Coordinates of C-alpha atoms in Angstrom, one line a residue:
X295 CA 4.5 27.1 29.4
X296 CA 6.9 26.4 26.5
X297 CA 5.6 23.0 25.7
X298 CA 3.9 20.0 27.4
X299 CA 2.9 16.4 26.9
X300 CA 0.6 14.2 28.9
X301 CA 0.5 10.5 28.2
X302 CA -1.0 7.3 29.6
X303 CA 0.5 3.9 28.9
X304 CA -1.8 1.0 28.0
X305 CA -3.8 -0.2 31.1
X306 CA -2.0 2.3 33.4
X307 CA -3.9 3.7 36.4
X308 CA -2.3 7.2 36.0
X309 CA -1.1 9.5 33.3
X310 CA 2.2 11.4 33.3
X311 CA 2.4 15.2 32.6
X312 CA 5.7 16.5 31.3
X313 CA 6.3 20.3 31.2
X314 CA 9.1 22.4 29.8
X315 CA 8.9 25.7 31.7
X316 CA 11.5 27.8 30.0
X317 CA 12.6 28.2 26.4
X318 CA 11.3 26.2 23.4
X319 CA 11.6 22.5 22.9
X320 CA 14.8 21.4 21.2
X321 CA 14.6 21.0 17.4
X322 CA 16.4 18.1 15.9
X323 CA 16.7 17.1 12.3
X324 CA 17.6 13.4 12.5
X325 CA 16.6 10.5 14.7
X326 CA 20.3 10.0 15.3
X327 CA 20.4 13.3 17.1
X328 CA 18.4 11.6 19.8
X329 CA 21.5 9.6 20.9
X330 CA 22.1 10.3 24.6
X331 CA 19.0 12.6 24.9
X332 CA 16.2 12.5 27.4
X333 CA 12.8 14.1 27.2
X334 CA 9.4 13.7 25.5
X335 CA 9.9 13.2 21.8
X336 CA 7.5 14.4 19.1
X337 CA 8.7 13.2 15.6
X338 CA 7.0 13.8 12.3
X339 CA 6.7 11.4 9.4
X340 CA 9.0 13.6 7.3
X341 CA 11.6 15.8 9.1
X342 CA 11.8 19.3 7.6
X343 CA 12.8 22.7 8.9
X344 CA 9.1 23.5 9.3
X345 CA 8.4 20.2 11.2
X346 CA 11.5 19.0 13.1
X347 CA 11.8 16.4 15.7
X348 CA 10.9 18.1 19.0
X349 CA 12.3 17.2 22.4
X350 CA 10.3 18.6 25.3
X351 CA 12.7 18.9 28.3
X352 CA 11.1 17.4 31.5
X353 CA 11.5 20.4 33.8
X354 CA 8.4 19.3 35.7
X355 CA 6.9 15.8 35.8
X356 CA 3.8 14.8 37.7
X357 CA 1.3 12.0 37.9
X358 CA -2.3 12.7 37.3
X359 CA -5.4 10.4 37.8
X360 CA -7.4 9.3 34.8
X361 CA -10.9 7.9 34.6
X362 CA -10.8 4.1 35.3
X363 CA -14.3 3.2 34.1
X364 CA -14.1 2.1 30.5
X365 CA -16.7 3.9 28.3
X366 CA -18.5 1.9 25.6
X367 CA -17.7 2.4 21.9
X368 CA -20.4 3.3 19.4
X369 CA -21.1 1.3 16.3
X370 CA -19.9 2.8 13.0
X371 CA -21.9 5.5 11.3
X372 CA -23.4 5.2 7.8
X373 CA -20.9 4.2 5.1
X374 CA -19.4 6.9 2.9
X375 CA -17.9 6.9 -0.6
X376 CA -14.3 7.7 -1.4
X377 CA -13.6 11.4 -1.9
X378 CA -12.2 12.7 -5.2
X379 CA -8.8 13.4 -3.7
X380 CA -8.6 9.9 -2.2
X381 CA -9.7 8.3 -5.5
X382 CA -7.0 10.2 -7.4
X383 CA -4.3 9.2 -4.8
X384 CA -5.4 5.6 -4.7
X385 CA -5.2 5.3 -8.5
X386 CA -1.8 6.9 -8.5
X387 CA -0.4 4.8 -5.7
X388 CA -2.0 1.5 -6.9
X389 CA -0.6 2.0 -10.4
X390 CA 2.9 1.9 -8.9
X391 CA 2.1 -1.5 -7.3
X392 CA 0.8 -2.8 -10.6
X393 CA 4.0 -1.8 -12.3
X394 CA 6.0 -3.5 -9.6
X395 CA 7.7 -0.4 -8.2
X396 CA 6.7 -1.3 -4.6
X397 CA 5.8 -4.5 -2.7
X398 CA 3.6 -2.4 -0.4
X399 CA 2.9 1.3 0.0
X400 CA 0.8 3.2 2.6
X401 CA -1.8 5.8 1.5
X402 CA -3.0 8.2 4.2
X403 CA -5.7 10.9 4.2
X404 CA -7.0 13.7 6.5
X405 CA -10.6 14.5 7.4
X406 CA -11.6 17.7 9.0
X407 CA -14.4 17.7 11.6
X408 CA -15.8 21.1 12.6
X409 CA -15.7 22.4 16.1
X410 CA -19.3 22.9 17.4
X411 CA -18.3 24.3 20.8
X412 CA -15.3 25.0 22.9
X413 CA -13.9 21.9 24.8
X414 CA -11.0 21.8 27.2
X415 CA -8.4 19.6 25.4
X416 CA -7.6 17.8 28.7
X417 CA -11.3 16.7 28.7
X418 CA -10.6 15.0 25.3
X419 CA -7.5 13.4 26.7
X420 CA -9.4 11.9 29.6
X421 CA -12.2 10.7 27.4
X422 CA -9.7 9.0 25.1
X423 CA -8.2 7.3 28.1
X424 CA -11.6 6.0 29.2
X425 CA -12.5 4.8 25.7
X426 CA -9.3 3.1 24.9
X427 CA -7.6 1.4 27.8
X428 CA -5.6 -0.9 25.5
X429 CA -3.9 2.0 23.7
X430 CA -1.1 4.5 24.4
X431 CA -2.9 7.9 24.8
X432 CA -0.9 11.1 24.4
X433 CA -1.6 14.8 24.0
X434 CA 1.2 17.2 23.1
X435 CA 1.4 20.9 22.6
X436 CA 4.3 23.0 21.3
X437 CA 4.4 26.2 19.3
X438 CA 6.1 24.4 16.4
X439 CA 3.8 21.3 16.2
X440 CA 0.5 22.7 17.4
X441 CA -1.8 20.5 19.6
X442 CA -2.1 16.8 18.9
X443 CA -4.0 13.9 20.5
X444 CA -3.3 10.3 19.7
X445 CA -4.6 6.9 20.7
X446 CA -2.3 4.4 19.2
X447 CA -1.6 0.6 19.6
X448 CA 1.8 0.5 17.9
X449 CA 5.0 0.4 19.9
X450 CA 8.0 1.7 18.0
X451 CA 10.6 1.1 20.8
X452 CA 10.4 0.6 24.5
X453 CA 12.7 -0.6 27.2
X454 CA 15.7 0.4 29.4
X455 CA 19.4 -0.2 29.7
X456 CA 20.0 -3.3 27.6
X457 CA 16.5 -4.8 27.4
X458 CA 14.2 -3.6 24.6
X459 CA 11.1 -4.4 22.6
X460 CA 9.5 -3.4 19.4
X461 CA 6.5 -4.8 17.4
X462 CA 5.4 -5.4 13.8
X463 CA 1.8 -4.3 13.6
X464 CA -0.1 -4.5 10.4
X465 CA -3.3 -5.9 8.9
X466 CA -6.7 -4.5 9.9
X467 CA -10.1 -6.0 10.4
X468 CA -13.2 -4.6 12.0
X469 CA -15.0 -6.5 14.8
X470 CA -18.7 -6.9 14.5
X471 CA -21.6 -8.3 16.5
X472 CA -20.6 -11.0 19.0
X473 CA -16.9 -10.4 18.1
X474 CA -17.0 -7.2 20.1
X475 CA -17.3 -9.2 23.3
X476 CA -13.8 -10.6 22.9
X477 CA -10.3 -9.8 21.7
X478 CA -10.7 -11.0 18.1
X479 CA -10.0 -14.7 18.8
X480 CA -12.4 -15.8 16.1
X481 CA -11.1 -13.6 13.3
X482 CA -9.9 -15.3 10.1
X483 CA -7.2 -13.3 8.4
X484 CA -7.0 -12.9 4.6
X485 CA -3.9 -13.6 2.7
X486 CA -3.5 -9.9 2.0
X487 CA -3.4 -9.0 5.7
X488 CA -1.0 -11.8 6.5
X489 CA 1.3 -10.8 3.8
X490 CA 1.2 -7.1 4.7
X491 CA 2.1 -7.9 8.3
X492 CA 4.9 -10.3 7.2
X493 CA 6.5 -7.5 5.2
X494 CA 6.7 -5.4 8.3
X495 CA 8.0 -8.2 10.6
X496 CA 10.8 -9.1 8.1
X497 CA 11.9 -5.5 7.8
X498 CA 12.1 -5.1 11.6
X499 CA 14.1 -8.3 11.9
X500 CA 16.6 -7.0 9.2
X501 CA 16.9 -3.7 11.1
X502 CA 17.6 -5.4 14.4
X503 CA 20.3 -7.6 12.9
X504 CA 22.3 -4.4 12.4
X505 CA 22.4 -3.7 16.1
X506 CA 22.2 -7.0 17.9
X507 CA 22.4 -10.8 17.4
X508 CA 20.3 -11.4 20.4
X509 CA 16.6 -11.0 19.5
X510 CA 13.6 -13.2 19.6
X511 CA 10.3 -12.9 17.5
X512 CA 7.0 -14.1 18.9
X513 CA 3.8 -14.2 16.8
X514 CA 2.0 -13.1 14.9
X515 CA -1.1 -12.9 17.0
X516 CA -4.4 -11.1 16.9
X517 CA -4.6 -7.9 19.1
X518 CA -7.5 -5.6 19.6
X519 CA -7.5 -1.8 19.3
X520 CA -10.9 -0.2 19.8
X521 CA -13.3 -1.9 17.4
X522 CA -10.4 -3.1 15.2
X523 CA -8.0 -6.0 15.3
X524 CA -4.5 -6.2 13.9
X525 CA -1.8 -8.8 13.5
X526 CA 1.2 -8.3 15.8
X527 CA 4.6 -9.9 16.2
X528 CA 6.7 -9.0 19.3
X529 CA 10.5 -8.6 19.1
X530 CA 12.4 -8.7 22.4
X531 CA 16.1 -8.0 22.1
X532 CA 19.2 -6.8 24.0
X533 CA 21.5 -3.9 23.0
X534 CA 25.2 -3.8 23.9
X535 CA 24.8 -0.2 25.0
X536 CA 22.0 2.3 25.4
X537 CA 23.7 5.4 24.0
X538 CA 22.8 4.6 20.3
X539 CA 19.0 4.5 20.6
X540 CA 18.8 7.3 18.0
X541 CA 20.7 5.2 15.5
X542 CA 18.2 2.4 16.0
X543 CA 15.3 4.8 15.6
X544 CA 16.8 6.1 12.4
X545 CA 16.8 2.5 11.0
X546 CA 13.3 1.7 12.2
X547 CA 11.4 4.9 11.4
X548 CA 9.3 4.9 9.4
X549 CA 8.5 1.2 9.4
X550 CA 6.7 -0.4 6.4
X551 CA 3.5 -0.3 8.6
X552 CA 3.3 3.5 7.8
X553 CA 5.5 3.8 4.7
X554 CA 6.1 0.8 2.4
X555 CA 8.7 -1.3 0.7
X556 CA 11.3 -0.6 -0.6
X557 CA 11.3 1.9 2.2
X558 CA 13.4 4.7 0.7
X559 CA 11.5 4.7 -2.6
X560 CA 8.1 4.4 -1.0
X561 CA 8.9 7.3 1.4
X562 CA 10.0 9.5 -1.5
X563 CA 6.8 8.7 -3.5
X564 CA 4.5 9.3 -0.5
X565 CA 6.1 12.7 0.4
X566 CA 5.8 13.9 -3.2
X567 CA 2.4 12.5 -4.2
X568 CA 0.1 12.2 -1.2
X569 CA -2.6 14.8 -1.3
X570 CA -2.4 16.0 2.3
X571 CA 1.0 16.3 4.1
X572 CA 1.1 14.0 7.1
X573 CA 2.9 16.4 9.4
X574 CA 3.2 14.6 12.8
X575 CA 0.8 11.8 11.8
X576 CA 2.7 8.4 11.4
X577 CA 5.7 9.9 13.1
X578 CA 6.3 8.8 16.7
X579 CA 6.1 10.2 20.2
X580 CA 6.7 9.3 23.8
X581 CA 9.2 9.5 26.6
X582 CA 12.8 8.8 25.8
X583 CA 14.9 8.0 28.9
X584 CA 17.3 5.0 28.3
X585 CA 18.5 5.1 31.9
X586 CA 15.0 4.9 33.4
X587 CA 12.4 3.8 30.9
X588 CA 11.6 4.6 27.3
X589 CA 8.2 4.3 25.7
X590 CA 8.0 5.5 22.1
X591 CA 4.8 4.8 20.0
X592 CA 4.0 5.4 16.3
X593 CA 1.5 8.3 16.1
X594 CA -1.5 6.6 14.7
X595 CA -5.2 7.2 15.2
X596 CA -4.4 10.9 15.9
X597 CA -5.7 14.4 15.2
X598 CA -4.4 17.9 15.2
X599 CA -6.7 20.2 17.2
X600 CA -6.7 23.6 15.3
X601 CA -8.7 26.8 15.5
X602 CA -10.6 25.7 12.3
X603 CA -11.5 22.2 13.5
X604 CA -10.2 18.7 14.2
X605 CA -7.8 17.4 11.6
X606 CA -8.1 13.5 11.8
X607 CA -5.5 11.3 10.1
X608 CA -5.6 7.7 9.0
X609 CA -4.0 5.4 6.4
X610 CA -3.8 1.9 5.1
X611 CA -1.3 -0.4 3.5
X612 CA -1.9 -1.1 -0.2
X613 CA -0.8 -4.2 -1.9
X614 CA -1.4 -5.1 -5.6
X615 CA -4.7 -6.8 -4.8
X616 CA -6.1 -3.9 -2.8
X617 CA -9.3 -2.2 -3.9
X618 CA -10.2 1.4 -3.3
X619 CA -13.5 0.7 -1.6
X620 CA -12.0 -1.7 0.9
X621 CA -9.1 0.7 1.7
X622 CA -11.5 3.6 2.1
X623 CA -13.6 1.7 4.5
X624 CA -10.5 0.8 6.5
X625 CA -9.5 4.5 6.8
X626 CA -13.1 5.3 7.9
X627 CA -12.8 2.6 10.6
X628 CA -9.5 4.1 11.8
X629 CA -10.9 7.7 11.7
X630 CA -13.7 6.6 14.0
X631 CA -11.2 6.2 16.9
X632 CA -10.9 10.0 17.2
X633 CA -14.4 10.7 16.0
X634 CA -15.7 8.9 19.0
X635 CA -13.6 11.2 21.2
X636 CA -14.9 14.4 19.7
X637 CA -18.5 13.5 18.8
X638 CA -19.4 12.4 22.3
X639 CA -17.3 15.0 24.1
X640 CA -20.3 16.2 26.0
X641 CA -20.6 13.0 28.0
X642 CA -19.6 13.3 31.6
X643 CA -16.0 12.5 32.3

């Protein structure tokens, strides 16, 4: 098998398995190259010859059942302290905010969890589906990218023909105690979180203005993802034609939710200063099919499954008032999404 992807949309009753049976997935080096294409897309944060945009051709497509009974989430483990690498990166990134170089910049990190035994990756996919019914769950494997699993709440672009939708998702708070019984209705958002989400929403509106004058923003509202909640605004819009989806993706990706503002300067700073390359974390993945239905999600709460262990990725948006301890805790909370999948993998599925 040259490459495959299996994905389940939020609250869906089944997952979709996409296989390319011959040849290697197509390698592309710009989102604009996706214009007029169809297939399962796996895009990195930074496109390079070593990590191109991959397009898995849907030679075979089938529906598979996933576990419908939602599994309970564990409470967080003992708090940890920031690592040396994260401390250095935070000081470097935050100094740029203090100097006024950026309004916002996202700092990511990677944590490696050892493999204690051999587990079928499909078992991990099914467990993620059972743990996170609200999220887009996807697992993808190609020779170029390796094997990745994601459970993400962030839509980059979805729709068909002329009707489309994207969201501005930012701000993070952890649910605790009685809050875990609801959807975060009682959460009170800080000025920092509200401002961070507003940056993302404003940027998306400015992007859409380049492609359509028919869009509508709703929100922001509180939405739950695992034991976390975020602020989300929804943008519904029409496009005059569906053959320029790649151009729109080129404008949207990466959004300030995973990069920063000004976007070009923040992107350059991240790729040259972040301790661990992001690879396909904070890129995007999903099915691209403008004539049928497109579902592309930002690759958050994800991990690369390697021979040496599970490489878990998470990040957080820094503003001038951010503190290292708060941002470290936020990344720990986000890393717990995949840790719950691998640390309880022996549970019956």
